[in-house]
Short mmCIF file of C-alpha atoms in Angstrom, two decimals:
data_model
loop_
_atom_site.label_atom_id
_atom_site.label_comp_id
_atom_site.label_asym_id
_atom_site.label_seq_id
_atom_site.Cartn_x
_atom_site.Cartn_y
_atom_site.Cartn_z
CA MET A 1 -27.09 -18.30 5.98
CA ASN A 2 -26.57 -18.98 8.88
CA ARG A 3 -30.14 -20.48 11.01
CA PRO A 4 -28.90 -18.67 14.51
CA ASP A 5 -29.09 -14.95 12.83
CA GLU A 6 -31.90 -15.59 10.04
CA ALA A 7 -34.91 -14.24 12.69
CA LEU A 8 -31.60 -11.03 12.88
CA VAL A 9 -31.33 -10.57 9.38
CA ARG A 10 -35.25 -10.50 8.33
CA GLU A 11 -36.09 -8.63 11.32
CA VAL A 12 -32.98 -6.07 10.70
CA PHE A 13 -33.40 -6.21 6.70
CA GLY A 14 -36.78 -4.98 7.45
CA ARG A 15 -36.17 -1.50 9.67
CA ILE A 16 -33.39 -0.74 6.33
CA ALA A 17 -35.69 -1.81 3.71
CA VAL A 18 -37.93 1.08 5.95
CA ALA A 19 -34.89 3.70 6.07
CA ARG A 20 -34.00 2.89 1.98
CA PRO A 21 -36.95 1.66 0.18
CA SER A 22 -35.14 0.82 -3.26
CA LEU A 23 -33.97 -1.92 -1.03
CA SER A 24 -37.10 -3.30 -0.51
CA LYS A 25 -36.91 -5.35 -3.81
CA TYR A 26 -34.52 -7.48 -2.89
CA PRO A 27 -37.15 -10.72 -0.95
CA SER A 28 -39.33 -10.54 -3.86
CA VAL A 29 -37.25 -11.37 -6.59
CA ILE A 30 -35.45 -15.02 -5.63
CA ASP A 31 -37.90 -17.82 -4.81
CA ASP A 32 -35.35 -20.14 -3.06
CA GLU A 33 -35.59 -19.34 0.95
CA GLU A 34 -32.15 -20.12 1.64
CA GLU A 35 -30.51 -17.90 -0.86
CA ARG A 36 -32.89 -15.10 -0.45
CA LEU A 37 -31.64 -15.23 3.40
CA GLU A 38 -28.04 -15.05 1.84
CA VAL A 39 -28.75 -11.88 -0.06
CA LEU A 40 -30.73 -10.24 3.00
CA ALA A 41 -27.53 -10.97 4.84
CA SER A 42 -24.85 -9.12 2.23
CA GLN A 43 -26.94 -6.19 2.33
CA LEU A 44 -26.62 -5.71 5.83
CA ILE A 45 -22.63 -6.44 5.75
CA SER A 46 -22.45 -4.12 2.87
CA ARG A 47 -24.78 -1.38 3.43
CA PHE A 48 -24.09 -0.59 7.46
CA PRO A 49 -20.68 1.61 7.96
CA TRP A 50 -17.76 -0.60 7.17
CA PRO A 51 -16.88 -1.15 11.23
CA ILE A 52 -20.44 -2.49 11.79
CA GLY A 53 -20.68 -4.46 8.40
CA ILE A 54 -17.52 -6.13 9.24
CA GLU A 55 -18.18 -7.41 12.40
CA LEU A 56 -21.93 -8.88 11.12
CA ARG A 57 -19.52 -10.80 8.10
CA ARG A 58 -17.98 -11.84 11.13
CA LEU A 59 -21.21 -12.84 13.45
CA PHE A 60 -22.49 -14.35 10.29
CA ASN A 61 -19.56 -16.56 9.87
CA CYS A 62 -20.59 -18.08 13.76
CA PRO A 63 -23.09 -21.22 12.88
CA ASN A 64 -22.84 -22.88 16.07
CA LEU A 65 -24.29 -21.48 19.32
CA ASP A 66 -20.94 -21.81 21.35
CA ARG A 67 -18.72 -19.57 23.06
CA GLY A 68 -16.79 -18.37 18.89
CA ARG A 69 -20.41 -16.51 18.59
CA LEU A 70 -21.00 -15.26 21.95
CA ASP A 71 -17.20 -13.77 21.84
CA GLN A 72 -18.60 -12.24 18.22
CA LEU A 73 -21.97 -11.12 19.26
CA PHE A 74 -19.98 -8.51 22.12
CA LYS A 75 -17.59 -7.51 19.08
CA THR A 76 -20.74 -7.00 16.95
CA ILE A 77 -22.31 -4.73 19.52
CA GLU A 78 -18.95 -3.66 21.01
CA ARG A 79 -18.14 -1.86 17.67
CA THR A 80 -21.99 -0.42 17.45
CA MET A 81 -21.22 1.70 20.49
CA GLN A 82 -17.75 2.60 19.34
CA PHE A 83 -18.89 4.24 15.79
CA LEU A 84 -21.99 5.73 17.18
CA SER A 85 -19.80 7.40 19.11
CA PHE A 86 -17.56 8.30 17.45
CA ILE A 87 -20.18 10.52 15.11
CA LEU A 88 -21.24 12.34 18.03
CA LEU A 89 -17.93 13.17 19.67
CA SER A 90 -16.82 13.92 15.85
CA GLN A 91 -20.12 16.28 15.48
CA PHE A 92 -19.72 17.67 19.30
CA LEU A 93 -16.48 18.69 19.22
CA GLU A 94 -17.43 20.99 15.36
CA GLU A 95 -20.15 22.40 17.55
CA VAL A 96 -18.17 23.73 19.96
CA ILE A 97 -14.49 25.82 18.00
CA SER A 98 -18.04 26.45 15.22
CA ASN A 99 -20.34 27.25 18.14
CA GLY A 100 -19.39 27.54 20.80
CA ALA A 101 -21.51 24.52 22.34
CA LYS A 102 -20.18 23.72 25.89
CA THR A 103 -19.07 20.87 28.10
CA SER A 104 -20.60 20.45 31.49
CA PRO A 105 -18.14 19.92 34.66
CA ALA A 106 -19.43 16.45 35.16
CA PHE A 107 -18.24 15.68 31.59
CA ARG A 108 -15.08 17.40 31.78
CA LYS A 109 -14.05 16.09 34.71
CA GLU A 110 -15.22 12.56 33.37
CA PHE A 111 -13.56 12.37 30.21
CA PRO A 112 -10.17 11.51 30.83
CA GLY A 113 -9.84 9.24 32.94
CA ARG A 114 -12.38 7.16 30.85
CA PHE A 115 -10.66 6.82 28.14
CA ARG A 116 -7.42 5.41 29.15
CA LYS A 117 -9.12 2.39 27.74
CA THR A 118 -11.44 2.17 25.52
CA THR A 119 -14.54 -0.53 27.04
CA MET A 120 -17.89 -0.96 26.45
CA GLY A 121 -19.36 0.81 29.41
CA ASN A 122 -17.18 3.99 28.18
CA PHE A 123 -18.67 3.83 24.52
CA GLU A 124 -22.15 3.47 26.27
CA TRP A 125 -21.46 6.58 28.97
CA LEU A 126 -19.99 8.49 25.83
CA VAL A 127 -23.34 8.00 24.31
CA ARG A 128 -25.36 8.70 27.00
CA SER A 129 -22.88 11.97 27.79
CA LEU A 130 -22.70 13.58 24.44
CA GLY A 131 -26.53 12.62 23.35
CA THR A 132 -27.60 13.97 26.61
CA LEU A 133 -25.11 17.04 25.88
CA LEU A 134 -26.59 17.62 21.90
CA HIS A 135 -30.52 17.48 23.20
CA GLU A 136 -29.96 20.34 26.77
CA GLN A 137 -28.58 22.40 24.47
CA GLN A 138 -30.80 22.25 21.41
CA ILE A 139 -28.69 21.07 19.00
CA THR A 140 -29.64 18.65 15.83
CA PRO A 141 -27.54 15.48 15.02
CA PHE A 142 -25.74 15.21 11.88
CA ALA A 143 -27.90 12.52 11.16
CA GLY A 144 -31.07 13.46 12.30
CA GLU A 145 -32.88 10.31 12.58
CA LEU A 146 -30.52 10.13 15.80
CA LYS A 147 -33.02 13.01 17.13
CA HIS A 148 -35.65 10.25 18.02
CA VAL A 149 -32.74 7.32 18.88
CA LEU A 150 -31.11 8.98 21.80
CA GLY A 151 -32.90 9.01 23.96
CA THR A 152 -33.46 7.30 27.80
CA PRO A 153 -35.02 4.01 26.13
CA PHE A 154 -31.90 3.41 23.71
CA TYR A 155 -29.92 4.47 26.15
CA ASN A 156 -30.51 1.29 28.59
CA ALA A 157 -30.51 -0.89 25.90
CA LEU A 158 -26.54 -0.31 25.82
CA ASP A 159 -26.26 -0.60 29.20
CA PHE A 160 -27.32 -3.98 29.57
CA TRP A 161 -24.68 -4.71 27.41
CA SER A 162 -21.27 -3.53 29.67
CA PRO A 163 -21.84 -6.11 32.73
CA GLU A 164 -22.33 -9.27 30.84
CA ARG A 165 -19.51 -8.42 28.78
CA ASN A 166 -16.96 -7.55 32.05
CA ASP A 167 -18.16 -10.59 33.71
CA ILE A 168 -18.94 -13.06 30.56
CA GLY A 169 -16.88 -11.48 27.82
CA HIS A 170 -13.87 -11.24 30.27
CA TYR A 171 -13.77 -14.86 31.33
CA GLN A 172 -14.37 -13.75 35.16
CA TYR A 173 -16.36 -17.14 35.71
CA ASN A 174 -17.43 -20.30 33.19
CA LEU A 175 -20.48 -20.78 31.67
CA SER A 176 -21.96 -24.83 30.46
CA GLN A 177 -22.99 -25.19 27.25
CA GLY A 178 -26.50 -24.44 28.37
CA GLU A 179 -25.52 -20.56 29.96
CA ILE A 180 -24.26 -19.90 26.20
CA GLU A 181 -26.64 -21.83 23.51
CA LYS A 182 -28.94 -19.49 26.29
CA ARG A 183 -27.31 -16.13 25.81
CA CYS A 184 -26.72 -16.03 22.25
CA VAL A 185 -30.07 -15.98 21.33
CA GLU A 186 -30.74 -13.17 24.19
CA HIS A 187 -27.91 -11.53 22.72
CA ALA A 188 -28.90 -11.44 19.74
CA GLU A 189 -32.23 -10.50 20.01
CA ARG A 190 -31.04 -7.21 22.26
CA LEU A 191 -28.84 -6.69 18.74
CA THR A 192 -30.80 -7.33 16.52
CA SER A 193 -33.02 -4.02 18.46
CA ILE A 194 -30.08 -2.06 18.51
CA LEU A 195 -29.02 -2.48 14.84
CA GLY A 196 -33.14 -1.60 14.18
CA SER A 197 -32.75 1.59 15.75
CA LEU A 198 -29.75 2.16 13.61
CA ALA A 199 -31.51 1.22 10.46
CA PHE A 200 -31.09 4.70 9.13
CA LEU A 201 -27.32 4.02 8.92
CA VAL A 202 -27.60 2.68 5.89
CA ASN A 203 -28.35 5.71 4.10
CA TYR A 204 -24.66 7.57 5.43
CA PRO A 205 -22.09 5.50 3.73
CA LEU A 206 -18.92 5.65 5.26
CA VAL A 207 -16.20 7.48 2.78
CA THR A 208 -12.27 8.41 2.69
CA VAL A 209 -11.48 10.91 0.73
CA ARG A 210 -8.12 9.90 -1.84
CA GLU A 211 -7.63 13.79 -3.14
CA VAL A 212 -9.23 17.22 -2.87
CA ARG A 213 -8.70 19.78 -5.93
CA VAL A 214 -9.39 23.22 -5.94
CA LEU A 215 -11.77 25.02 -8.27
CA LYS A 216 -11.34 28.28 -8.28
CA ARG A 217 -12.55 30.45 -11.54
CA LYS A 218 -11.48 34.41 -12.20
CA ARG A 219 -14.24 36.38 -9.46
CA ARG A 220 -15.77 33.72 -8.01
CA ASP A 221 -15.19 32.24 -4.67
CA ALA A 222 -13.60 28.55 -4.74
CA SER A 223 -14.98 25.24 -4.58
CA PHE A 224 -13.22 21.72 -3.47
CA ALA A 225 -13.29 18.30 -5.78
CA HIS A 226 -13.27 15.47 -3.21
CA THR A 227 -12.90 12.48 -4.27
CA LEU A 228 -14.59 9.70 -2.23
CA ASP A 229 -13.88 6.22 -2.37
CA ILE A 230 -16.62 4.09 -0.46
CA LEU A 231 -14.83 1.89 2.93
CA ASN A 232 -16.69 -0.88 1.90
CA LYS A 233 -14.09 -3.75 0.47
CA SER A 234 -16.98 -5.98 0.02
CA ASP A 235 -18.41 -3.72 -2.81
CA SER A 236 -15.86 -4.34 -5.91
CA ASN A 237 -18.32 -2.40 -7.94
CA PHE A 238 -18.03 0.42 -6.56
CA VAL A 239 -16.12 3.27 -8.35
CA SER A 240 -14.65 6.41 -7.04
CA ARG A 241 -16.70 9.87 -6.81
CA GLU A 242 -16.84 13.71 -6.52
CA ALA A 243 -18.41 15.57 -4.95
CA ARG A 244 -17.95 19.43 -5.16
CA LEU A 245 -17.63 21.27 -1.58
CA GLU A 246 -18.31 25.07 -0.58
CA THR A 247 -15.14 23.99 1.92
CA PHE A 248 -12.64 20.81 2.58
CA CYS A 249 -11.93 17.93 4.34
CA ASP A 250 -8.05 17.16 5.53
CA SER A 251 -6.42 14.41 2.72
CA PRO A 252 -7.30 11.44 3.17
CA GLY A 253 -10.36 12.33 5.60
CA VAL A 254 -13.28 9.99 6.46
CA LEU A 255 -16.32 11.15 5.54
CA LEU A 256 -19.81 9.95 7.11
#
């Protein structure tokens, strides 16, 4: 385990073990401290939805407090915000289509211009805007735990990253080695806090729909058998599973 990530791994794993208590067994069955950290890190990689997990794996492979690690910290938080904003956008679109949810005039005016470019600042704006729209219309987020996360403290924590990304991530000015090391430590602490807030995501696997079959018996309503594969290449032991639902997803689609 890369020592710069020790605090992140311990703290975030502690949060996901609360969200998924069955994971709490891992620290107790391994005596060697180095091996234990490796196992906990692999659990973070495999349990978070894969767009986040893959960035964590890349981060854990950056052992030095250098520019490469600083860039990967930015990429990890950016992918996390992107994933969260897509969850919220998917739900809100469904609420608009199916339940008559409304966007605000300000949102409709700003959204098209925002997403000519997919930047960190635009993902931050989207998370805040959609979270506010859900709250104002008393719509419970699909992942119910988000109701307790989306609020001013969380939005403010996200707002920190955009100016840092613009100035440092895009090489607007050069940093000394000492400044790079300082920011690597500080940004890892901020990332730890955000991932801890989103620890509940380990209970929502990201899957792809490989096949949909229609199941229909005479004088009974149809149901739909979805063959699901998890989107996580680090879990080679995963076996496709079937979920029978009353409605159907596009094939191939992606479900959380």
